[in-house]
Amino acid sequence: MKNSSQTSGLLDEVEGIVQGHRDGHGFVSRDDGEPDIYLPPNEMRAVLHKDRVRVRIVRSDRRGRPEGRVLEILERSNQPIIGRLLQESGIWIMVPEDKRYGQDVLIPKTATGTAKTGQVVVVELTEAPVLYGQPVGRVTEVLGEVDDPGMEIEIAVRKYSVPHEFSDACIALARTLPDKVRPQDRKHRVDLTDVPLVTIDGEDARDFDDAVYCEPMKIGKGKVAVPGWRLLVAIADVSHYVDTGSAIDVDAYDRATSVYFPRRVIPMLPEKLSNGLCSLNPEVERLCLVCDMVVTEDGEVSAYQFYPAVMWSHARFTYNEVAAILANTHGPEALKRKQRITDLINLHDVYQALLKSRVRRGAVDFETVETQIVCDEGGRIEKIVPRTRNDAHKLIEEAMLAANVCSADYIAHSKHAGLFRVHEGPTLEKKEILRNYLKATGVGLTISDDPAPAEFQAIAAATKDRPDAQQIHSMLLRSMQQAIYTPVNEGHFGLAFDAYTHFTSPIRRYPDLLVHRVIKAILGNTRYQLPVLPIPGEAHAKLSRRLEKGLAARLTETGQKPRKLSAETQAWQAAGMHCSANERRADEASRDVEAWLKCKYMREHLGEEYSGVVSSVTSFGIFVTLDAMYVEGLVHITELGGEYYRFDEARQELRGERTGMRYAIGTRLQVQVSRVDLDGRRIDFRLIPEGEGLLSRAMKDKEFLREGGARAAIDDKPGAPAARSTPRKISEPLARVSKSTLQSLKLEARPAALKNKDKGRKARRRS
């Protein structure tokens, strides 16, 4: 493979992974981390999404993007494809749910299995596509009808290759585990059953990783003693039951994390462990690993120790319940929990101290709105509500942060290999974009060449009362990188910690389980040895390329030479990469399901009008988040009026060249829900200009319905040939229509307003 730059800036040949696009074209994500290579639709005929290819860059397209020609298909993706099985003119086809697969899959009659027309199926390819031929496959699994409750989750777990079935060996081993703590399990453990540890979680939580307890104490002796607190964070001791390399461990590593969907969780561990033996359920004995800390009035942890223990949870609290008790210690919630009120007050006091330390460090703390989808028993969305963080949430968060910092410090000082949770500062490119933006918006503050978290927090604090505060805070967040798991400690930028790891959730995160094993090895004066790990997958490789590119950029910026890693460190690096990649996979699957549910929800609100705020700006339009429903949709640039809009990257806004009209993050708008693409996970809004009358709006809606009526006439026309001109949705199959049929229907007789609108769009595209 040639890798030398030419004077034109193009490369001869490069390798990478094909990333299909719903509009028929695609891109090649390059192995060398350089900008993607554009593949036009004709080049996508013989390849599929996720194929590995070698391409030659032949030109730059009209947008300046490098355009490639596929020279060789190096490796076909073996991932099954999910879609809807249809029969057209006696031919069975599967229409992929993921529109990045730009072609239907032909299914021989003998390869349909028990599937019926209209059902959602999983297909394995038996013949790859060629330049003038479609791919061929066979049905391997029938998922059911498209409107079955939970179908969106069944699709997502297969679409993102999320492991959702435990191996037979794992299930068999889980059955052999005890139902409760046995006498032999208590050996060499501290007995904390008399300490009133409690759990504080959400109302819908089913597994409880952590319990907390706090009491005031004197730090030091005699006259020099100062007030402080003893804070205990007890974490479920999963490592006692899950042996390294066991069948349960292999499945847990493969998953690396639990995946959370509305109304369903795909756990990392079998239910006997996650909801039973390892869950710190109230009023039962459980094994735990404890971080026992001494916290000063200034919120500094002056001493800590780790030890295995056996505990008894004295109460299962919810966040809302604790917040209500702290707000009114004589209220109805407090009366039900009289014995625990003092303990909760002590926890709140130590939280206030830890908060002082956070402020002093300058840790980044942006207030963002998270949402919760509330579904009925059938899986249909009833409402979307904001998740509000109260003092109980923050109390537990600070206690967990303190335990995680102690864990990282303990591993670092022991010189034992382990995984740190590393969050690096912004890249050189992101720093420059942020500086330009802050300057363009007249903030009056900027960041240095080597910024500290306190600089970001200072900008957030200084702009919190500005009308565009949301826009500024959004840009501050976007300038930061994603956190990863790695054995090379580089600190946590956002939290302003020199060393940080994850210790507090071993039921749902594999890195936490590894940290527990390392801590117990240190306590036992031994060294934990990682098992032989499976070969990493595509997500690992993709993340690896991104990290290598980031490392190369940092080395260039600082002039340092790359460090040679030991074999042990390389093994830990592979484990960290795997966990980081699967964490992203879980997030993508969860977002996909939430997007599907929101689209289905918004289909019931087509034509309705809402107020909203611009949450993102791109060169092709603006994304608007509705105030009442917390749903985001696109107002395409063609809907913004009859003029040319230029995208200003520095200001993150679209500006009209003729009128100077500006659309930026934070701009308030009135929009109408105009279109919902369930399979593309896309919601389109129409902008309602200020002062547009009801009569004018009604006329536009009438034109919209007339246009839709014409399309319906085409779709219902009997005997239409089976050639398709536009992509079809999995949930809304349409009959295929040839160009000759379209011409025979004389569609040019549409309303003049629609024809003029089309002319305006074409003129803008040409400009």
mmCIF file with all atom_site columns, C-alpha atoms in Angstrom, residues 12 36 194 233 371 380 457 509 529 537 554 584 655 697 737 756:
data_model
loop_
_atom_site.group_PDB
_atom_site.id
_atom_site.type_symbol
_atom_site.label_atom_id
_atom_site.label_alt_id
_atom_site.label_comp_id
_atom_site.label_asym_id
_atom_site.label_entity_id
_atom_site.label_seq_id
_atom_site.pdbx_PDB_ins_code
_atom_site.Cartn_x
_atom_site.Cartn_y
_atom_site.Cartn_z
_atom_site.occupancy
_atom_site.B_iso_or_equiv
_atom_site.pdbx_formal_charge
_atom_site.auth_seq_id
_atom_site.auth_comp_id
_atom_site.auth_asym_id
_atom_site.auth_atom_id
_atom_site.pdbx_PDB_model_num
ATOM 1  C CA . ASP A 1 12  ? -2.369  6.790   -4.335 1.00 0.00 ? 12  ASP A CA 1
ATOM 2  C CA . ASP A 1 36  ? -12.767 9.820   4.979  1.00 0.00 ? 36  ASP A CA 1
ATOM 3  C CA . ASP A 1 194 ? -24.004 -3.780  62.494 1.00 0.00 ? 194 ASP A CA 1
ATOM 4  C CA . VAL A 1 233 ? -18.360 3.105   50.387 1.00 0.00 ? 233 VAL A CA 1
ATOM 5  C CA . THR A 1 371 ? -34.456 12.787  29.559 1.00 0.00 ? 371 THR A CA 1
ATOM 6  C CA . ARG A 1 380 ? -45.526 2.591   23.696 1.00 0.00 ? 380 ARG A CA 1
ATOM 7  C CA . GLN A 1 457 ? -15.484 26.064  34.342 1.00 0.00 ? 457 GLN A CA 1
ATOM 8  C CA . ARG A 1 509 ? -18.975 -2.756  34.155 1.00 0.00 ? 509 ARG A CA 1
ATOM 9  C CA . GLN A 1 529 ? -2.620  -11.940 35.885 1.00 0.00 ? 529 GLN A CA 1
ATOM 10 C CA . GLY A 1 537 ? -13.485 -6.895  17.088 1.00 0.00 ? 537 GLY A CA 1
ATOM 11 C CA . ARG A 1 554 ? 0.246   14.735  20.838 1.00 0.00 ? 554 ARG A CA 1
ATOM 12 C CA . ARG A 1 584 ? -19.515 2.935   22.915 1.00 0.00 ? 584 ARG A CA 1
ATOM 13 C CA . ARG A 1 655 ? -26.461 33.251  8.074  1.00 0.00 ? 655 ARG A CA 1
ATOM 14 C CA . ARG A 1 697 ? -50.701 27.777  6.932  1.00 0.00 ? 697 ARG A CA 1
ATOM 15 C CA . VAL A 1 737 ? -42.787 2.291   -9.949 1.00 0.00 ? 737 VAL A CA 1
ATOM 16 C CA . ASN A 1 756 ? -42.008 27.117  -7.810 1.00 0.00 ? 756 ASN A CA 1
#
